Tab-separated table of C-alpha atoms in Angstrom:
chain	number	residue	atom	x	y	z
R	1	UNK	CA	-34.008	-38.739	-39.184
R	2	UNK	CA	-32.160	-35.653	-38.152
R	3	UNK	CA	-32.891	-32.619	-39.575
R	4	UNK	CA	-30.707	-28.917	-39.938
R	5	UNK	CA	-31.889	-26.142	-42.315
R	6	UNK	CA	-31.356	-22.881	-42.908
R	7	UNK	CA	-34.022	-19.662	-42.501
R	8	UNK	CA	-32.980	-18.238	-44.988
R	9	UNK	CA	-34.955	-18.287	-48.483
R	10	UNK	CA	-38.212	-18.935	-46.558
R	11	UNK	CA	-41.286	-17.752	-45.289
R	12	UNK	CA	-41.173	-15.188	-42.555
R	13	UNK	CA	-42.006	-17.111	-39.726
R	14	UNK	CA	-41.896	-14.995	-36.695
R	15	UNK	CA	-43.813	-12.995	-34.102
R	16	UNK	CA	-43.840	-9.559	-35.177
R	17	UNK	CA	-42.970	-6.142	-33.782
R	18	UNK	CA	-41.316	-7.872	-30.969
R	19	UNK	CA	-43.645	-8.508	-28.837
R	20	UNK	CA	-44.895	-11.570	-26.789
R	21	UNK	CA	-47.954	-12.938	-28.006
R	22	UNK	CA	-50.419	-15.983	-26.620
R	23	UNK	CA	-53.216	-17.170	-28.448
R	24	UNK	CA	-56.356	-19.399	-27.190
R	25	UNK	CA	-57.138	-22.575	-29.222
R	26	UNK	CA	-59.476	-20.673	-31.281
R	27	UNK	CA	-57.321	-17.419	-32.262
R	28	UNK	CA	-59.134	-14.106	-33.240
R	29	UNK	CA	-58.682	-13.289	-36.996
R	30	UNK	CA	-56.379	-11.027	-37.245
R	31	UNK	CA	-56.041	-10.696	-41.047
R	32	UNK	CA	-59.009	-11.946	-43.333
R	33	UNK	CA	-58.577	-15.557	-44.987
R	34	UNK	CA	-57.485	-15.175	-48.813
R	35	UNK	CA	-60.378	-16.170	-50.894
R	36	UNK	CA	-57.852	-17.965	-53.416
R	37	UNK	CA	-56.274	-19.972	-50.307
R	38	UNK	CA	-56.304	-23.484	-50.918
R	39	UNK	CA	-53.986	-25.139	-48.546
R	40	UNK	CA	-53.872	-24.638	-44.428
R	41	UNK	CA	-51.000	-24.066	-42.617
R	42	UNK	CA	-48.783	-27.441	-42.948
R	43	UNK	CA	-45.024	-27.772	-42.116
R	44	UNK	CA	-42.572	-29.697	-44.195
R	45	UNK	CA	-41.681	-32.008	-41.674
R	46	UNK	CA	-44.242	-33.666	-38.996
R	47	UNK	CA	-41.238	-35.305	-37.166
R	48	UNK	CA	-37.805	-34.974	-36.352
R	49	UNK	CA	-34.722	-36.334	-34.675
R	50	UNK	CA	-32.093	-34.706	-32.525
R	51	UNK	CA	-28.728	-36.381	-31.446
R	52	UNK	CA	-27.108	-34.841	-28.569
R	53	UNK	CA	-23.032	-35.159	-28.408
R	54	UNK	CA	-19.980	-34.094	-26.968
R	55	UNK	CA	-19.112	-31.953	-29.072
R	56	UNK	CA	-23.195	-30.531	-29.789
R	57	UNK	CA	-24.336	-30.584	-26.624
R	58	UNK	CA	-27.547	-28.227	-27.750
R	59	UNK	CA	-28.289	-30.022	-31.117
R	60	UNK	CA	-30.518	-27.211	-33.932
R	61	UNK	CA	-32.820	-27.740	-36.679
R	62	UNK	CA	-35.326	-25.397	-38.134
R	63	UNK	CA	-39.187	-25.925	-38.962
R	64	UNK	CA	-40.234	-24.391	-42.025
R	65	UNK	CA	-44.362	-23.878	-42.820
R	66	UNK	CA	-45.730	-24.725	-46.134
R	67	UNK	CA	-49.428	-24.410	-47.902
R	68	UNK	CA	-51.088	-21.042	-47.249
R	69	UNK	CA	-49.231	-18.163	-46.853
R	70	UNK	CA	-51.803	-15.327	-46.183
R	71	UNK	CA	-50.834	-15.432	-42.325
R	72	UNK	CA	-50.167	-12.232	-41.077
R	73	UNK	CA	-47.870	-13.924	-37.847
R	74	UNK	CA	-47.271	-17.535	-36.668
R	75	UNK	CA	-46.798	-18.203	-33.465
R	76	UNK	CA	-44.256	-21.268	-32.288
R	77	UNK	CA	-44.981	-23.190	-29.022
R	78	UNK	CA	-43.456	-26.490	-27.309
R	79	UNK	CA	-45.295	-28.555	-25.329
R	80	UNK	CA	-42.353	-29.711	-23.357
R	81	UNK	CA	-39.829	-27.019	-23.155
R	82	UNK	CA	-37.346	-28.833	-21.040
R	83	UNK	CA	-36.700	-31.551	-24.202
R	84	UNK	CA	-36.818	-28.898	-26.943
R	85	UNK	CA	-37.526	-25.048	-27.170
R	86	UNK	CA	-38.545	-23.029	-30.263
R	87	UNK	CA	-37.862	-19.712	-30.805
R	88	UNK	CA	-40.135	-16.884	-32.931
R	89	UNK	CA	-37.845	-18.136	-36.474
R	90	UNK	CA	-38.734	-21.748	-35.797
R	91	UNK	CA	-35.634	-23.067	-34.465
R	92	UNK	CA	-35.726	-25.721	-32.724
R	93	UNK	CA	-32.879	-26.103	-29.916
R	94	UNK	CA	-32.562	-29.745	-27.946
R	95	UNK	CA	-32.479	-29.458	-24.207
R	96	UNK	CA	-32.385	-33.173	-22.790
R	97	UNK	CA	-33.415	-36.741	-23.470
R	98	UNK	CA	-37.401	-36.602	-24.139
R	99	UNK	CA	-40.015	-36.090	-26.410
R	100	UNK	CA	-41.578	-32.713	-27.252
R	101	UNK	CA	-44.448	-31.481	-29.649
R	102	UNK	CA	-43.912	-28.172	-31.715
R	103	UNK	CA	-46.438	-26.731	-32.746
R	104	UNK	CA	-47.349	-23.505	-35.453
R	105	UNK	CA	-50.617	-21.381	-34.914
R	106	UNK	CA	-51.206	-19.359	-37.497
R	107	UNK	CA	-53.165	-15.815	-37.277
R	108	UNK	CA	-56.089	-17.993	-38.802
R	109	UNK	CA	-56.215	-20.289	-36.150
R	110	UNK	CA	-54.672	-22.818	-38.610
R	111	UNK	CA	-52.382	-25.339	-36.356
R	112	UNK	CA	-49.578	-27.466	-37.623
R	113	UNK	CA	-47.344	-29.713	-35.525
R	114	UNK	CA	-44.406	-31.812	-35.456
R	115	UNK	CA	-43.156	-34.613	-32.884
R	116	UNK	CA	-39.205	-34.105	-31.800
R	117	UNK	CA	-37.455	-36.631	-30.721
R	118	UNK	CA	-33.990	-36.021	-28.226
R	119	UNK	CA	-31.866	-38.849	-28.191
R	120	UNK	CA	-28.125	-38.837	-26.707
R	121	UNK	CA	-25.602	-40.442	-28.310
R	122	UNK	CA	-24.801	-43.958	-27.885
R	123	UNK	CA	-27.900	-44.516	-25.939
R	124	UNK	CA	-30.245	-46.090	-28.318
R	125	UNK	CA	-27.439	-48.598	-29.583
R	126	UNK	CA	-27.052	-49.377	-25.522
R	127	UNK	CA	-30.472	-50.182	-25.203
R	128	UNK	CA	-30.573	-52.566	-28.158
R	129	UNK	CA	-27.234	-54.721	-27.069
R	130	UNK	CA	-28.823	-58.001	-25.911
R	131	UNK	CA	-29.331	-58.610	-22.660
R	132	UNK	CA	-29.732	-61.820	-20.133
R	133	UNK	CA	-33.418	-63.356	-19.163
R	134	UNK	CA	-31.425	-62.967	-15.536
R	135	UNK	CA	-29.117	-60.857	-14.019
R	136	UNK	CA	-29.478	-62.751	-10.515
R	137	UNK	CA	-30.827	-66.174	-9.772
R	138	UNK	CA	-31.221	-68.049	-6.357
R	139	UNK	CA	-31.843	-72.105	-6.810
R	140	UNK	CA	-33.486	-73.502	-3.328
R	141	UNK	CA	-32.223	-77.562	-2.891
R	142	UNK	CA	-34.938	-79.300	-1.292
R	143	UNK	CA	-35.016	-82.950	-0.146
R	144	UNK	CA	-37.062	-83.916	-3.383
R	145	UNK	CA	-35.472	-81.754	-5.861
R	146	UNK	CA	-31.962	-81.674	-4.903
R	147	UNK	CA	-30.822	-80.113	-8.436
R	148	UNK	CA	-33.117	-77.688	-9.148
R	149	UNK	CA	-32.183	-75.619	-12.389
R	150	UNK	CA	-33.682	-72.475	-14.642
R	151	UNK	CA	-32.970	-71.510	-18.012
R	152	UNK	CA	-31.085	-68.593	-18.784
R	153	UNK	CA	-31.484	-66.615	-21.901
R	154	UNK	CA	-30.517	-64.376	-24.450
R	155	UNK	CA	-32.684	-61.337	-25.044
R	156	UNK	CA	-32.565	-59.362	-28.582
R	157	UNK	CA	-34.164	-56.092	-28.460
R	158	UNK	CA	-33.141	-55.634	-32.094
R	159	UNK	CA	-33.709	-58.944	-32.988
R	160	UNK	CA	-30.375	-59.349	-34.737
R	161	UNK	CA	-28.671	-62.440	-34.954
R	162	UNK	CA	-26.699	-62.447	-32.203
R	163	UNK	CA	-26.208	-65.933	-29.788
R	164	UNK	CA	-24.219	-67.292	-26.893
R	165	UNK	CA	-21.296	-69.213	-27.705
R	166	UNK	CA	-20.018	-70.363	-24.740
R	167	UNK	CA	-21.702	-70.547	-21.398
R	168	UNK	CA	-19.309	-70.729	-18.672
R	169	UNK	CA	-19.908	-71.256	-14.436
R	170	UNK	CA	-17.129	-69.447	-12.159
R	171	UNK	CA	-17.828	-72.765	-9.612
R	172	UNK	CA	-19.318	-75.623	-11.544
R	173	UNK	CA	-19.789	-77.478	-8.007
R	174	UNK	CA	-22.135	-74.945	-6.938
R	175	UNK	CA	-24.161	-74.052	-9.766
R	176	UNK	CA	-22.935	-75.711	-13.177
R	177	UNK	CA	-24.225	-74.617	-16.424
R	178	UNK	CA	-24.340	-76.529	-19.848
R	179	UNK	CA	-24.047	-75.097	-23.439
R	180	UNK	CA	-28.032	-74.363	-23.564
R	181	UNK	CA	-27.659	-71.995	-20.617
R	182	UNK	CA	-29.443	-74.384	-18.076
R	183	UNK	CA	-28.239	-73.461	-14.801
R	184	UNK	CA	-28.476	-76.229	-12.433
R	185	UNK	CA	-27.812	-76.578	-8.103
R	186	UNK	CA	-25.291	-78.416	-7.540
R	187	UNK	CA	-24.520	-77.776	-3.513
R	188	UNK	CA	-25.009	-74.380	-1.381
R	189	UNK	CA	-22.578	-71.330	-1.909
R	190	UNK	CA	-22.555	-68.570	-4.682
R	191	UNK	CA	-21.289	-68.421	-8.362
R	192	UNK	CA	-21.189	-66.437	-11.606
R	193	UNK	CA	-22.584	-67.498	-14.925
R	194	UNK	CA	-20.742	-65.637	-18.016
R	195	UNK	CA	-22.702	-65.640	-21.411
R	196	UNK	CA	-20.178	-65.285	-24.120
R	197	UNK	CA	-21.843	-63.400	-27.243
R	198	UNK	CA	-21.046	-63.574	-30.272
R	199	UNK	CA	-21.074	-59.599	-30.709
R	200	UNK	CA	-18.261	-59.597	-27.906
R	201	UNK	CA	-20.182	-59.002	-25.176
R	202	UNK	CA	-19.745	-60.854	-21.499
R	203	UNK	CA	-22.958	-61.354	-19.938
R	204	UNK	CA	-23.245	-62.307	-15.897
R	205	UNK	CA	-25.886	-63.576	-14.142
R	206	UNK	CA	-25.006	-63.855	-10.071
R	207	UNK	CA	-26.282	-67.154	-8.918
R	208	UNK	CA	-26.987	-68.339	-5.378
R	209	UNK	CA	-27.509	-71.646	-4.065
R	210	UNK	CA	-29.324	-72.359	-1.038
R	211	UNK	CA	-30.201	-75.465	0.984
R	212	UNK	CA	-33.573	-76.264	2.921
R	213	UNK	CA	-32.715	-80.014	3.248
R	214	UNK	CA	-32.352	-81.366	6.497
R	215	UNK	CA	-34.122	-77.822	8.109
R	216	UNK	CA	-35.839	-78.043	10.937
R	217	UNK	CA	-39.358	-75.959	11.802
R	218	UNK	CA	-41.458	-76.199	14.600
R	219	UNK	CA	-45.282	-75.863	15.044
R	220	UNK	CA	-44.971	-72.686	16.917
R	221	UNK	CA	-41.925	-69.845	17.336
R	222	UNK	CA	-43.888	-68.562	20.235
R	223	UNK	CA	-45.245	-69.980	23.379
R	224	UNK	CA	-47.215	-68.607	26.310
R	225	UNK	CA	-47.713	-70.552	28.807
R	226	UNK	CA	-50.266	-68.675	31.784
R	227	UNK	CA	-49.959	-70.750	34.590
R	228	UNK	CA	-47.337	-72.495	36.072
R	229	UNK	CA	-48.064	-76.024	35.716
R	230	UNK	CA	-49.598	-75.649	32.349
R	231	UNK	CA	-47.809	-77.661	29.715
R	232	UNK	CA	-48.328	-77.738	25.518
R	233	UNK	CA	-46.290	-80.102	23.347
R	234	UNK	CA	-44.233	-78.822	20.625
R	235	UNK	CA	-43.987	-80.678	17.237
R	236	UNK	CA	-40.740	-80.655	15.276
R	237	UNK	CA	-40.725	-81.908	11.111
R	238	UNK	CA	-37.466	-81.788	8.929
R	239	UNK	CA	-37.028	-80.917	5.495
R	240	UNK	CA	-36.544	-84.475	4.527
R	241	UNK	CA	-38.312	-87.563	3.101
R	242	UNK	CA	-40.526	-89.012	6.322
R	243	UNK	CA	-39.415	-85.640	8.182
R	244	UNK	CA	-41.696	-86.438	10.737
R	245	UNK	CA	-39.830	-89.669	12.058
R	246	UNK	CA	-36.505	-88.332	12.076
R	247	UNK	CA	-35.075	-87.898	16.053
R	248	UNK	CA	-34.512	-84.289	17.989
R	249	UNK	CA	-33.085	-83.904	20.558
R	250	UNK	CA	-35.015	-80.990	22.760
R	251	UNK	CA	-32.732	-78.685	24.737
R	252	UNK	CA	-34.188	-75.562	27.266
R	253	UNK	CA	-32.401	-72.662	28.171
R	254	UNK	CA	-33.929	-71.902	31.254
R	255	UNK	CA	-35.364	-75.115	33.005
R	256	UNK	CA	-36.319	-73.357	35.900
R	257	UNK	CA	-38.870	-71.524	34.132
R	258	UNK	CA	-40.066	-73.889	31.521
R	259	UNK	CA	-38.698	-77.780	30.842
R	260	UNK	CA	-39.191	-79.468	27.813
R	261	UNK	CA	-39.262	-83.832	28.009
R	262	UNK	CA	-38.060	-85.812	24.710
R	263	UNK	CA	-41.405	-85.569	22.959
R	264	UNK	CA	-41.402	-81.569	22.588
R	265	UNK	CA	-43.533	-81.517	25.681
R	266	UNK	CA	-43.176	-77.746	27.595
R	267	UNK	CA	-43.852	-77.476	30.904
R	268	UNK	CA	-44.496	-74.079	32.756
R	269	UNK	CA	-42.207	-74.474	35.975
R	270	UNK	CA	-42.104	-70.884	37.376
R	271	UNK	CA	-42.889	-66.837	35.733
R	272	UNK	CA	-40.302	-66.073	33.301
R	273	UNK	CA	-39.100	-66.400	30.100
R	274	UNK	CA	-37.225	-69.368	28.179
R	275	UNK	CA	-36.407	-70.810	24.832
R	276	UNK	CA	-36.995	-74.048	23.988
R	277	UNK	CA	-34.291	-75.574	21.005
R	278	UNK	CA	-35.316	-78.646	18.326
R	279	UNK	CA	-32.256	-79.974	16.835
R	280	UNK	CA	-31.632	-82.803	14.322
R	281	UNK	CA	-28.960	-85.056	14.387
R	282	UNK	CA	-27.435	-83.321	11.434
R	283	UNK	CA	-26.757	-80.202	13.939
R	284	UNK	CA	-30.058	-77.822	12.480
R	285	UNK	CA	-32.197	-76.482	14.839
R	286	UNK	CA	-35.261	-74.363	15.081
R	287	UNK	CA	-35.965	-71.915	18.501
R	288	UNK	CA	-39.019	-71.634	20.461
R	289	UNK	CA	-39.598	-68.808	23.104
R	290	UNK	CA	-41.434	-69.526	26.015
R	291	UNK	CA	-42.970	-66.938	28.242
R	292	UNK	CA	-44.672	-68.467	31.617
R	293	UNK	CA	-47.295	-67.070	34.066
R	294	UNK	CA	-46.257	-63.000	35.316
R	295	UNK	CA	-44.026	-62.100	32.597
R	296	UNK	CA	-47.076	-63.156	30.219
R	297	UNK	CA	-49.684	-60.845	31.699
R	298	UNK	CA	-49.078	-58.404	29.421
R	299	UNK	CA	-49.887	-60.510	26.811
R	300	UNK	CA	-53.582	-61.474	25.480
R	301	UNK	CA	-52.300	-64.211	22.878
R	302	UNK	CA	-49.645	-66.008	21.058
R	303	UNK	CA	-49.815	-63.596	18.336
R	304	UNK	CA	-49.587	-60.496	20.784
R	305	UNK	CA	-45.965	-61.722	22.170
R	306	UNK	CA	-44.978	-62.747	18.285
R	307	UNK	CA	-45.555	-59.268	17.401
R	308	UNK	CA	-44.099	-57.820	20.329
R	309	UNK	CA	-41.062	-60.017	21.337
R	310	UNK	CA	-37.720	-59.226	19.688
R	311	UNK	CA	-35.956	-62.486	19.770
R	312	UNK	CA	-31.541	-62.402	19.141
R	313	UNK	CA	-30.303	-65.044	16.462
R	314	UNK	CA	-31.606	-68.619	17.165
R	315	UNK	CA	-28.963	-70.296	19.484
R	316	UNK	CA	-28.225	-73.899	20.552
R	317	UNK	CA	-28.644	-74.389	24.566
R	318	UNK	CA	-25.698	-75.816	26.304
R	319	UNK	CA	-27.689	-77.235	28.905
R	320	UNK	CA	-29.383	-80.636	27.545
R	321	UNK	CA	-32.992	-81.729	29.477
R	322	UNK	CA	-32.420	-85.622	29.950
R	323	UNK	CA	-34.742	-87.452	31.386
R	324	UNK	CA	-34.076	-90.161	34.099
């Protein structure tokens, strides 16, 4: 509720003679208590609403006191003077978005308080419009789920009767959507989901399809290889059903420093540095690097060069290791 009074007509409410006065929790008495006093200090209002506009950028409303009125002053304080001030009279002037207490100490030591609430306009209407269960969404197609899907939502802060009637996909062959808001995969690539409200809004959630089926990994990104001579095998699976079975081809870039036969086996051939390529017959590959004898020194393990070797983009080798 917003309040706006007037002073005027009231009880003096003010620090006297000008000055600036600060009192401790427990204020001296300054004036003896009335004997007939029957009431402590209260104010009329314990809370109150400001509305910041255009046109009242610095929103007023004044706090009056009620019940005793043997006080000699009052003193006015804020407990968050960057939401809402108070001046000696009681007035309360908005400063931003917030919360602030006011608060009235009497000469008695008598307290009274009330909570003020800033608001700007159109804000609180804002944050009750309804809202999405997702404003993004990325759907991963595996070889076993190849249409994965996720419901989307519609969110009621207010809890007004408010619902989706239409849902609608921007690319229904990427991600399609059906009139319960069930988004579902449909091949890689992006597209938008709209959520038209009955209120008139246009909802969007930004969806993203990506593929794992058919990618290849290897057992290891990084090799070291000591000693010339030394050889490790490499083991290849793709991201499909019986993965294991399915046939790479195995490709170095550097056979004079490390070859690789048709099982994924490396072999250390002289010191350098070499990558080693796994790729499917569907053209997806995973990368290997392979670091042999002197340019390993530096090196005490596998996870050493990971964390110190910057490799570029994985790469397909042009030059193909075939075997006799």
């Amino acid at each position: 509720m917003r309040h706006s009074f007037h002073p005027m007509g009231r009880a003096l409410c003010a620090l006297l003679l000008g000055a600036t006065l600060t009192l401790s929790p427990l204020a001296a008495q300054a004036a003896p208590r009335a004997e007939n006093s029957s009431a402590k200090l209260a104010l009329e209002v314990t809370e109150m609403e400001l509305e910041i506009t255009a046109d009242d950028p610095r929103p007023k409303a004044y706090l009056y006191t009620g019940g005793q009125s043997d006080y000699y002053f009052i003193v006015w304080m804020s407990s968050n003077p960057s939401v809402a001030t108070v001046d000696g009279d009681g007035k309360v002037t908005a400063r931003s978005v917030g919360k602030a207490t006011i608060t009235a100490i009497s000469d008695h030591g008598d307290r009274a308080a009330c909570e003020v609430t800033v608001t700007r306009k159109g804000e609180k209407a804002e944050a009750q419009k309804p809202t999405l269960s997702e404003t993004s969404l990325e759907l991963v197609q595996q070889y076993d789920v190849l249409h994965p899907a996720k419901q989307l939502t519609l969110t009621n802060s207010d809890h007004s009767f408010i619902y989706v009637y239409q849902w609608r996909s921007s690319d229904p062959n990427i991600a399609s959507v059906d009139d319960k808001g069930v988004v579902t995969a449909q091949k890689p690539g992006s597209a938008t989901i709209t959520a038209f409200a009955s209120n008139g809004q246009a909802l969007r959630c930004a969806v993203t399809v990506t593929s794992e089926v058919g990618k290849v990994t290897l057992n290891k990104a990084d090799l070291l290889l000591k000693t010339v001579g030394s050889q490790e095998a490499l083991c290849a699976t793709v991201a499909v059903e019986s993965g294991g079975s399915v046939p790479i081809t195995w490709v170095t870039s550097n056979p004079g420093v490390a070859t690789v036969d048709a099982n994924g086996v490396v072999t250390a051939v002289a010191d350098g540095e070499a990558k080693i390529t796994a790729l499917s017959p569907s053209g997806r590959y995973a990368v290997c690097s392979v670091v042999v004898g002197l340019a390993g020194d530096k090196y005490d393990t596998e996870e050493d060069l990971a964390d110190e070797l910057k490799l570029p983009d994985p790469y397909v080798a042009v030059r193909l290791n075939r075997l006799s």
